[in-house]
Coordinates of C-alpha atoms (C1' of nucleotides) in Angstrom, one line a residue:
Chain A
M72 CA -22.3 19.3 -186.3
I73 CA -25.1 17.4 -184.7
D74 CA -24.7 15.0 -181.8
L75 CA -23.5 11.7 -183.1
R76 CA -24.9 9.9 -180.0
L77 CA -28.4 11.3 -180.9
V78 CA -28.0 9.9 -184.4
R79 CA -27.0 6.5 -183.1
D80 CA -29.7 6.3 -180.4
N81 CA -32.6 8.1 -182.3
P82 CA -31.9 8.3 -186.0
D83 CA -35.6 8.9 -186.6
A84 CA -35.4 12.3 -184.9
A85 CA -32.6 13.3 -187.2
R86 CA -34.4 12.1 -190.2
A87 CA -37.5 14.0 -189.2
S88 CA -35.5 17.2 -188.8
Q89 CA -34.0 16.7 -192.3
L90 CA -37.5 16.3 -193.7
A91 CA -38.8 19.5 -191.9
R92 CA -35.9 21.4 -193.5
G93 CA -36.6 20.0 -196.9
A94 CA -33.2 18.2 -196.8
D95 CA -32.4 14.6 -197.6
P96 CA -33.2 12.1 -194.7
A97 CA -30.9 9.5 -196.3
A98 CA -27.9 11.7 -195.3
V99 CA -28.6 10.4 -191.7
D100 CA -28.1 6.8 -192.9
R101 CA -24.9 7.7 -194.7
L102 CA -23.7 9.2 -191.5
L103 CA -24.5 6.1 -189.5
A104 CA -22.6 3.9 -192.0
A105 CA -19.6 6.2 -192.0
D106 CA -19.7 6.1 -188.2
A107 CA -19.7 2.3 -188.1
S108 CA -16.8 2.0 -190.5
R109 CA -14.7 4.5 -188.7
R110 CA -15.1 2.7 -185.4
A111 CA -14.0 -0.5 -187.1
A112 CA -11.0 1.2 -188.6
V113 CA -10.0 2.7 -185.2
A114 CA -10.2 -0.6 -183.4
A115 CA -8.0 -2.3 -186.1
A116 CA -5.4 0.5 -186.0
D117 CA -5.3 0.6 -182.2
E118 CA -4.7 -3.2 -182.0
L119 CA -1.8 -3.1 -184.5
R120 CA -0.2 -0.1 -182.9
A121 CA -0.3 -1.8 -179.5
E122 CA 1.4 -4.8 -181.0
Q123 CA 4.1 -2.7 -182.7
K124 CA 4.8 -0.8 -179.5
T125 CA 5.4 -3.9 -177.5
F126 CA 7.4 -5.5 -180.2
G127 CA 9.5 -2.4 -180.8
R128 CA 10.6 -2.2 -177.2
S129 CA 11.9 -5.8 -177.4
I130 CA 14.3 -4.7 -180.2
G131 CA 16.0 -2.3 -178.0
K132 CA 16.7 -5.0 -175.4
A133 CA 17.7 -7.6 -177.9
S134 CA 21.3 -8.9 -178.4
P135 CA 23.2 -7.8 -181.5
E136 CA 22.9 -11.3 -183.2
D137 CA 19.1 -11.4 -182.7
R138 CA 18.5 -7.9 -184.1
P139 CA 18.5 -8.4 -187.8
A140 CA 15.6 -10.8 -187.7
L141 CA 13.7 -8.6 -185.3
L142 CA 14.2 -5.6 -187.5
T143 CA 12.7 -7.4 -190.4
R144 CA 9.6 -8.3 -188.5
G145 CA 9.5 -4.7 -187.1
K146 CA 9.6 -3.3 -190.6
A147 CA 6.7 -5.5 -191.7
L148 CA 4.7 -4.4 -188.6
A149 CA 5.4 -0.8 -189.4
A150 CA 4.0 -1.3 -192.9
E151 CA 0.9 -2.8 -191.5
V152 CA 0.4 0.0 -189.0
D153 CA 1.0 2.5 -191.7
E154 CA -1.8 0.9 -193.8
A155 CA -4.2 0.7 -190.9
E156 CA -3.6 4.3 -190.0
S157 CA -4.2 5.4 -193.6
A158 CA -7.5 3.5 -193.5
E159 CA -8.3 5.2 -190.2
T160 CA -7.6 8.7 -191.6
V161 CA -9.8 8.0 -194.6
A162 CA -12.6 6.7 -192.5
Q163 CA -12.4 9.7 -190.2
A164 CA -12.5 12.1 -193.1
E165 CA -15.5 10.4 -194.6
L166 CA -17.3 10.5 -191.2
T167 CA -16.5 14.2 -190.9
A168 CA -17.8 14.9 -194.3
A169 CA -21.0 13.0 -193.7
H170 CA -21.3 14.7 -190.4
K171 CA -20.8 18.3 -191.5
I172 CA -23.3 18.0 -194.3
I173 CA -26.2 17.6 -191.9
D174 CA -27.7 20.9 -190.6
N175 CA -28.7 21.3 -187.0
V176 CA -31.6 19.3 -185.8
V177 CA -34.5 21.7 -185.7
S178 CA -36.5 22.4 -182.5
T179 CA -39.7 20.5 -182.2
D180 CA -41.3 24.0 -181.7
T181 CA -40.0 25.3 -185.1
P182 CA -42.8 25.5 -187.7
P183 CA -42.2 23.1 -190.6
G184 CA -42.0 24.4 -194.1
G185 CA -40.2 27.0 -196.2
E186 CA -39.6 30.7 -196.2
Q187 CA -43.3 31.6 -196.4
D188 CA -44.3 29.3 -193.6
Y189 CA -43.3 31.4 -190.6
V190 CA -45.6 31.9 -187.7
V191 CA -46.3 35.4 -186.5
L192 CA -46.0 35.4 -182.7
K193 CA -47.2 38.9 -182.1
H194 CA -47.5 42.5 -183.3
V195 CA -46.3 45.4 -181.2
G196 CA -47.5 48.9 -182.0
E197 CA -49.7 50.0 -184.9
P198 CA -48.3 50.8 -188.3
K199 CA -48.4 54.6 -188.3
V200 CA -50.6 56.3 -190.9
L201 CA -48.5 59.0 -192.3
T202 CA -50.1 62.1 -193.7
G203 CA -48.9 64.6 -196.2
K204 CA -45.9 64.0 -198.4
V205 CA -44.3 60.6 -197.5
R206 CA -40.7 60.2 -198.2
D207 CA -38.7 57.0 -198.3
H208 CA -35.6 56.6 -196.1
L209 CA -33.2 57.5 -198.9
E210 CA -35.0 60.7 -199.8
L211 CA -35.2 61.6 -196.1
G212 CA -31.5 60.7 -195.6
E213 CA -30.4 62.7 -198.5
G214 CA -32.5 65.7 -197.4
L215 CA -30.9 65.5 -193.9
G216 CA -27.4 65.2 -195.3
A217 CA -27.3 61.8 -193.5
I218 CA -26.9 59.3 -196.4
D219 CA -24.8 59.7 -199.5
M220 CA -25.4 56.8 -201.9
E221 CA -24.0 58.5 -205.0
R222 CA -20.6 59.0 -203.6
G223 CA -20.7 55.6 -202.1
A224 CA -21.1 54.2 -205.6
K225 CA -18.5 56.6 -206.9
V226 CA -15.9 55.5 -204.4
S227 CA -16.8 51.8 -203.9
G228 CA -19.5 50.7 -206.3
A229 CA -23.1 49.6 -205.9
R230 CA -24.5 48.9 -202.5
F231 CA -22.0 51.2 -200.8
Y232 CA -22.8 54.4 -199.1
F233 CA -21.5 57.1 -196.8
L234 CA -23.3 57.9 -193.5
K235 CA -22.6 61.5 -192.9
G236 CA -23.4 64.2 -190.3
V237 CA -26.6 63.3 -188.4
G238 CA -26.6 60.0 -190.3
A239 CA -23.3 59.0 -188.8
Q240 CA -24.4 60.4 -185.4
L241 CA -27.6 58.5 -185.5
Q242 CA -25.7 55.2 -186.1
F243 CA -23.3 56.0 -183.3
A244 CA -26.2 56.8 -181.0
M245 CA -28.1 53.6 -181.8
L246 CA -25.1 51.4 -181.4
N247 CA -24.0 53.1 -178.2
L248 CA -27.4 52.7 -176.8
A249 CA -27.3 49.0 -177.8
I250 CA -24.0 48.6 -176.0
S251 CA -25.3 50.3 -172.9
R252 CA -28.3 48.1 -172.8
A253 CA -26.1 45.1 -173.3
L254 CA -23.8 46.2 -170.4
A255 CA -26.9 46.7 -168.2
N256 CA -27.8 43.1 -168.9
G257 CA -24.5 41.6 -168.1
F258 CA -22.9 41.3 -171.5
T259 CA -19.3 42.0 -172.0
P260 CA -18.7 44.5 -174.9
M261 CA -16.3 43.2 -177.5
I262 CA -14.7 44.7 -180.6
P263 CA -13.5 41.7 -182.6
P264 CA -11.3 41.3 -185.6
V265 CA -13.4 41.3 -188.8
L266 CA -10.8 39.4 -190.8
V267 CA -10.7 35.8 -189.8
K268 CA -8.9 32.6 -190.8
P269 CA -10.8 29.9 -192.9
E270 CA -11.2 27.6 -189.9
S271 CA -12.9 30.4 -187.9
M272 CA -15.3 31.0 -190.8
E273 CA -15.9 27.3 -191.3
G274 CA -16.7 26.7 -187.6
G275 CA -19.8 28.9 -187.7
G276 CA -21.1 27.0 -190.7
F277 CA -20.6 30.1 -192.9
L278 CA -18.7 28.3 -195.7
G279 CA -21.3 25.8 -196.5
A280 CA -24.3 26.6 -198.8
H281 CA -23.8 30.3 -198.5
A282 CA -20.0 30.5 -199.2
D283 CA -20.6 32.8 -202.1
E284 CA -22.0 35.4 -199.6
V285 CA -18.6 35.8 -198.1
Y286 CA -15.8 38.1 -199.1
K287 CA -12.4 36.4 -199.3
L288 CA -9.0 37.9 -199.4
A289 CA -7.3 35.3 -201.5
N290 CA -3.8 36.8 -201.1
D291 CA -3.9 36.4 -197.4
D292 CA -6.2 33.4 -197.0
L293 CA -8.5 35.5 -194.8
Y294 CA -12.3 36.2 -194.8
L295 CA -14.2 39.3 -194.0
V296 CA -16.9 38.4 -191.5
G297 CA -20.6 38.9 -192.3
T298 CA -21.3 39.3 -188.6
S299 CA -19.3 39.4 -185.4
E300 CA -20.9 36.1 -184.5
V301 CA -18.0 34.6 -186.4
P302 CA -15.2 35.9 -184.3
M303 CA -17.2 35.7 -181.0
L304 CA -17.8 32.0 -181.6
A305 CA -14.2 31.3 -182.7
Y306 CA -13.0 33.3 -179.6
H307 CA -13.5 30.3 -177.3
A308 CA -12.7 27.5 -179.8
D309 CA -11.0 24.5 -178.2
E310 CA -11.7 25.8 -174.7
I311 CA -13.5 24.4 -171.7
L312 CA -15.5 27.2 -170.3
D313 CA -16.6 27.8 -166.7
L314 CA -20.3 28.2 -166.9
S315 CA -20.9 27.5 -163.2
A316 CA -21.7 31.1 -162.5
G317 CA -24.1 31.3 -165.5
P318 CA -23.9 32.0 -169.2
I319 CA -21.0 33.9 -170.7
R320 CA -22.4 36.8 -172.7
Y321 CA -20.7 39.1 -175.2
A322 CA -21.9 42.1 -177.2
G323 CA -19.8 42.5 -180.3
W324 CA -19.6 45.8 -182.2
S325 CA -18.3 45.4 -185.7
S326 CA -18.6 46.2 -189.3
C327 CA -20.1 43.4 -191.3
F328 CA -19.5 42.5 -195.0
R329 CA -21.7 40.6 -197.3
R330 CA -21.4 40.1 -201.1
E331 CA -25.2 39.9 -201.6
A332 CA -24.6 37.5 -204.5
G333 CA -27.9 36.4 -205.9
S334 CA -29.8 39.4 -204.7
Y335 CA -29.4 41.4 -207.9
G336 CA -32.3 43.9 -208.3
K337 CA -33.5 43.3 -204.8
D338 CA -33.5 46.3 -202.5
T339 CA -31.3 48.3 -204.7
K340 CA -32.4 51.6 -203.3
G341 CA -30.9 53.0 -200.2
I342 CA -29.2 51.2 -197.3
I343 CA -31.6 48.2 -196.8
R344 CA -29.3 45.8 -198.4
V345 CA -25.6 46.8 -198.6
H346 CA -22.2 45.3 -198.7
Q347 CA -21.0 46.8 -195.5
F348 CA -22.8 47.8 -192.4
D349 CA -22.3 48.1 -188.6
K350 CA -23.9 46.0 -186.0
V351 CA -24.0 45.2 -182.3
E352 CA -24.5 41.5 -181.9
M353 CA -25.3 39.6 -178.8
F354 CA -23.6 36.2 -178.3
S355 CA -24.2 33.8 -175.4
Y356 CA -22.5 30.6 -174.3
V357 CA -24.8 28.6 -172.1
R358 CA -25.5 25.1 -170.8
P359 CA -27.7 23.3 -173.3
E360 CA -30.6 23.1 -170.8
E361 CA -30.5 26.9 -170.5
A362 CA -30.6 27.6 -174.2
D363 CA -34.4 28.0 -174.7
Q364 CA -34.5 30.4 -171.7
E365 CA -31.5 32.4 -173.1
H366 CA -33.2 32.6 -176.5
Q367 CA -36.2 34.3 -174.9
R368 CA -33.9 36.6 -173.1
L369 CA -32.1 37.7 -176.3
L370 CA -35.5 38.2 -178.0
A371 CA -36.7 40.3 -175.1
M372 CA -33.6 42.5 -175.4
E373 CA -34.2 43.0 -179.1
E374 CA -37.8 43.9 -178.4
E375 CA -36.7 46.4 -175.8
M376 CA -34.4 48.1 -178.3
L377 CA -37.1 48.2 -180.9
G378 CA -39.4 49.7 -178.3
L379 CA -36.8 52.3 -177.4
M380 CA -36.7 53.2 -181.1
E381 CA -40.5 53.6 -181.0
L382 CA -41.0 51.3 -184.0
P383 CA -44.0 49.2 -184.8
Y384 CA -42.9 45.6 -185.3
R385 CA -43.9 42.0 -185.4
V386 CA -42.1 38.9 -184.2
I387 CA -42.0 35.8 -186.3
D388 CA -41.0 32.2 -185.6
T389 CA -39.0 31.2 -188.7
A390 CA -39.9 28.0 -190.4
A391 CA -37.5 25.1 -190.6
G392 CA -36.6 25.5 -194.2
D393 CA -35.5 29.1 -193.7
L394 CA -33.2 28.5 -190.7
G395 CA -29.5 28.8 -191.1
S396 CA -27.6 25.6 -191.0
S397 CA -26.5 26.1 -187.4
A398 CA -29.9 27.1 -186.0
A399 CA -32.5 24.9 -184.3
R400 CA -34.9 27.8 -183.9
K401 CA -34.9 31.4 -185.0
F402 CA -37.0 34.5 -184.1
D403 CA -36.9 37.6 -186.3
C404 CA -38.2 41.0 -185.4
E405 CA -39.5 42.9 -188.4
A406 CA -40.2 46.6 -188.3
W407 CA -42.9 48.3 -190.3
V408 CA -41.4 50.2 -193.2
P409 CA -44.1 52.7 -194.3
T410 CA -43.1 53.3 -197.9
Q411 CA -42.8 49.6 -198.6
E412 CA -46.0 48.9 -196.6
A413 CA -44.2 45.8 -195.3
Y414 CA -42.5 44.4 -192.3
R415 CA -38.7 44.2 -192.8
E416 CA -36.3 42.2 -190.7
L417 CA -34.3 44.3 -188.3
T418 CA -33.2 41.6 -185.8
S419 CA -32.7 37.9 -185.9
T420 CA -31.9 35.6 -182.9
S421 CA -30.9 32.0 -183.3
N422 CA -30.6 29.2 -180.9
C423 CA -27.8 27.1 -182.3
T424 CA -27.9 24.5 -179.4
T425 CA -24.6 22.5 -179.4
Y426 CA -24.2 22.6 -183.2
Q427 CA -21.6 25.4 -183.5
A428 CA -19.9 24.5 -180.3
R429 CA -19.4 20.9 -181.5
R430 CA -17.7 22.2 -184.7
M431 CA -15.5 24.6 -182.7
N432 CA -14.9 22.2 -179.8
I433 CA -16.3 24.5 -177.1
R434 CA -17.2 22.8 -173.9
Y435 CA -18.0 23.5 -170.2
R436 CA -17.8 21.4 -167.1
D437 CA -21.0 19.9 -165.7
E438 CA -21.8 19.4 -162.0
N439 CA -19.6 16.3 -162.1
G440 CA -16.7 18.1 -163.6
K441 CA -17.1 16.3 -166.9
P442 CA -16.6 18.3 -170.1
Q443 CA -19.8 18.7 -172.1
M444 CA -20.7 20.6 -175.3
A445 CA -21.9 24.1 -174.7
A446 CA -24.8 25.7 -176.5
T447 CA -24.5 29.0 -178.3
L448 CA -27.0 31.7 -179.2
N449 CA -26.8 35.0 -181.0
G450 CA -29.1 37.9 -181.7
T451 CA -29.1 41.4 -183.2
L452 CA -29.2 44.4 -181.0
A453 CA -28.9 47.2 -183.6
T454 CA -27.7 47.5 -187.2
T455 CA -27.4 50.1 -189.9
R456 CA -30.6 48.9 -191.4
W457 CA -32.5 50.2 -188.4
I458 CA -31.9 53.7 -189.7
V459 CA -34.3 52.9 -192.5
A460 CA -37.2 52.3 -190.1
I461 CA -36.2 55.1 -187.8
L462 CA -36.2 57.7 -190.5
E463 CA -39.4 56.6 -192.2
N464 CA -41.5 56.0 -189.1
H465 CA -40.5 59.3 -187.4
Q466 CA -40.5 61.6 -190.4
Q467 CA -42.6 64.7 -190.5
P468 CA -44.3 66.3 -193.6
D469 CA -41.5 68.9 -193.9
G470 CA -38.8 66.2 -194.3
S471 CA -37.5 66.5 -190.7
V472 CA -37.2 63.5 -188.5
V473 CA -38.0 63.2 -184.8
V474 CA -35.2 61.5 -182.8
P475 CA -36.5 58.7 -180.5
A476 CA -36.2 59.9 -176.9
A477 CA -33.8 57.1 -176.0
L478 CA -31.3 58.2 -178.6
R479 CA -31.2 61.9 -177.7
P480 CA -28.8 61.5 -174.8
F481 CA -26.4 60.0 -177.3
M482 CA -26.8 62.8 -179.8
G483 CA -26.1 65.7 -177.5
G484 CA -29.8 66.2 -176.8
L485 CA -30.8 66.6 -180.4
E486 CA -34.6 66.2 -180.8
V487 CA -35.3 66.7 -184.4
L488 CA -33.1 66.2 -187.5
E489 CA -33.7 69.1 -189.8
P490 CA -33.3 69.0 -193.6
T491 CA -30.2 70.7 -194.9
R492 CA -31.8 71.4 -198.3
Chain B
rG211 C1' 10.3 42.2 -194.1
rG212 C1' 15.4 40.3 -192.0
rU213 C1' 18.3 37.8 -188.1
rA214 C1' 18.5 35.0 -183.5
rG215 C1' 16.3 32.5 -179.4
rC216 C1' 12.1 30.0 -177.6
rG217 C1' 7.2 27.0 -177.7
rU218 C1' 6.5 20.4 -172.7
rG219 C1' 0.5 18.8 -168.5
rU220 C1' -3.8 23.9 -164.6
rC221 C1' 1.0 26.8 -163.8
rC222 C1' 6.6 26.8 -163.4
rG223 C1' 10.1 23.5 -165.2
rA224 C1' 13.5 19.0 -166.5
rG225 C1' 14.2 15.9 -170.5
rC226 C1' 17.5 16.3 -176.4
rG227 C1' 16.4 8.6 -180.1
rG228 C1' 14.1 2.9 -176.8
rC229 C1' 13.9 2.5 -169.1
rC230 C1' 8.8 9.1 -171.1
rU231 C1' 3.6 4.6 -168.7
rA232 C1' 7.0 12.8 -169.1
rA233 C1' 11.3 13.9 -163.4
rG234 C1' 10.9 17.7 -159.7
rG235 C1' 8.1 21.8 -157.7
rA236 C1' 3.6 24.8 -157.2
rG237 C1' -1.6 24.8 -157.3
rC238 C1' -6.0 22.0 -156.5
rA239 C1' -9.0 17.8 -154.2
rC240 C1' -9.5 14.2 -150.5
rG241 C1' -7.6 11.9 -146.0
rC242 C1' -4.5 11.8 -141.5
rC243 C1' -3.0 15.1 -137.6
rU244 C1' -5.8 19.4 -134.8
rC245 C1' -10.7 22.2 -130.3
rG246 C1' -10.3 24.7 -135.2
rA247 C1' -6.7 26.3 -138.6
rA248 C1' -1.7 26.7 -140.5
rA249 C1' 2.4 23.7 -141.1
rG250 C1' 3.6 18.6 -141.8
rC251 C1' 2.5 13.7 -143.8
rG252 C1' -0.1 10.4 -147.3
rU253 C1' -3.1 9.6 -151.7
rG254 C1' -5.0 11.5 -156.1
rU255 C1' -4.9 15.1 -160.0
rG256 C1' -5.9 16.5 -168.2
rA257 C1' -8.5 15.9 -172.9
rG258 C1' -10.2 12.9 -177.2
rC259 C1' -11.4 8.2 -179.4
rG260 C1' -12.4 2.9 -179.1
rU261 C1' -14.2 -1.2 -175.9
rG262 C1' -17.0 -2.4 -171.5
rA263 C1' -22.9 -2.7 -167.3
rA264 C1' -18.9 -0.7 -164.4
rA265 C1' -14.1 -0.9 -162.6
rG266 C1' -10.9 -1.2 -166.1
rC267 C1' -8.2 -2.0 -170.6
rG268 C1' -6.2 -0.1 -175.4
rU269 C1' -4.9 4.1 -178.3
rU270 C1' -3.8 9.3 -179.6
rC271 C1' -2.2 14.2 -177.9
rC272 C1' 5.0 17.5 -175.6
rG273 C1' 2.8 24.8 -180.9
rU274 C1' 0.7 22.9 -186.1
rG275 C1' 1.7 19.9 -190.4
rG276 C1' 5.0 16.7 -193.0
rG277 C1' 9.5 13.5 -193.0
rU278 C1' 13.7 10.1 -191.2
rU279 C1' 13.5 5.4 -188.0
rC280 C1' 11.7 -1.1 -186.1
rA281 C1' 11.0 3.1 -182.4
rA282 C1' 10.5 10.6 -182.0
rA283 C1' 9.0 15.4 -176.7
rU284 C1' 14.1 14.2 -178.5
rC285 C1' 16.8 14.2 -185.4
rC286 C1' 15.3 16.9 -190.3
rC287 C1' 11.9 20.3 -193.2
rA288 C1' 7.9 23.8 -193.6
rC289 C1' 4.4 26.8 -191.2
rC290 C1' 2.3 29.4 -187.0
rG291 C1' 3.0 32.0 -182.4
rC292 C1' 6.0 34.5 -178.6
rU293 C1' 10.5 37.3 -177.3
rA294 C1' 14.8 40.4 -178.6
rC295 C1' 17.4 43.3 -182.1
rC296 C1' 17.5 45.6 -187.1
rG297 C1' 14.7 47.7 -191.4
rC298 C1' 10.2 50.0 -193.0
rC299 C1' 5.8 52.6 -191.7
rA300 C1' 0.1 55.1 -190.3

RNA sequence: GGUAGCGUGUCCGAGCGGCCUAAGGAGCACGCCUCGAAAGCGUGUGAGCGUGAAAGCGUUCCGUGGGUUCAAAUCCCACCGCUACCGCCA
């Protein structure tokens, strides 16, 4: 949720943000109206309650002969309070609804526009010119005995796979390297639950426009998370954090589950777009004034990892219309995928400012000891999809794949993955 | 899954229809005392919302949600969690 005070003091900023996202600026005015009527309802209910409380106490002290008359009056007051409280509840619900519908206020640095309006911040490395027979990641993975899509489909259906042998090893190595880099940077490793309650899912803003992306276990009223961002955010729900010693940083390792509804026919080959994958995700709780700096830090760590994987990539500043509902600004790192002759997203880091924290009621104490809303940020440190870029960029004409040096210590010193057929 | 007990403020813990505006203790903060400290003494000690320039005032919060009542931490119901025992099980 966005800051109500900001909306009251500077509604134009909120309207401008809505326009940049391609959303309805009138939603801001509906929020203001709902806010005003809630405040009126609260004042009315408070006043009646105060009256009832004082009056109720007098009944207890009254003499037996005075009681019947007082009780009649008491009953009437109770009915009035009841009515006022109902009105208060309704007004509160209307305010919450109007409040939640508005996405985070975008950063003034975020490029306006839609999916195609991103700004490329930089390129790192040159797309490699491959010679000889060039294989895509699936062909390479199958040749190495690393990826088995057919059996994935047999066992679980489309968009499922087995990582096997060096494929499984490669993923372990990559994720372990990610965790060790996170540790070196002061992150606390975390293995979270991947099944969460509806309110945990809701808090991150994942049940809004993209609710059909999420797997739900109806029998148990639980959701499978699409990223460990969900449990790492819900982890500190309703808490007042101590950020006096600096940000709190976690690196979550989890499987992630996505329905990929509406992506029929897109990326059907291989493991680029799958229903289940593994990921190491960074998550930071910071003071709002530190959020931009933390965002740069997360981006730098993503770039470091891509560098260690020896991949050519570019960094883009995502446009307002392509931001998630919680994000004010988002940077994606996209690695070159030779057989697609395209850059594909490998990491994504979002600055969610106080938006998620406000939904989850996560605060910290400022210098004066007063609770204030915290800011949250997240970013990818490694995922299964990276295997696509690693295999394709480091392939050799004979179908073998050179292991990036940084991964070798995590693979028993293995330097080259050799085809098994 | 079954049965029983328990869920109170930062922590421990009392309260079991109106005097709860939640006892008492610990912790913490400040002050006094002291050369300094400890001890002792005194004062203060949460969050949300509303209102106000502020101090303040009002209101909500005793696991969560309902209910009974003029009035609920207190009575009733459901749910969640913890603990113990039983059953089942990788």
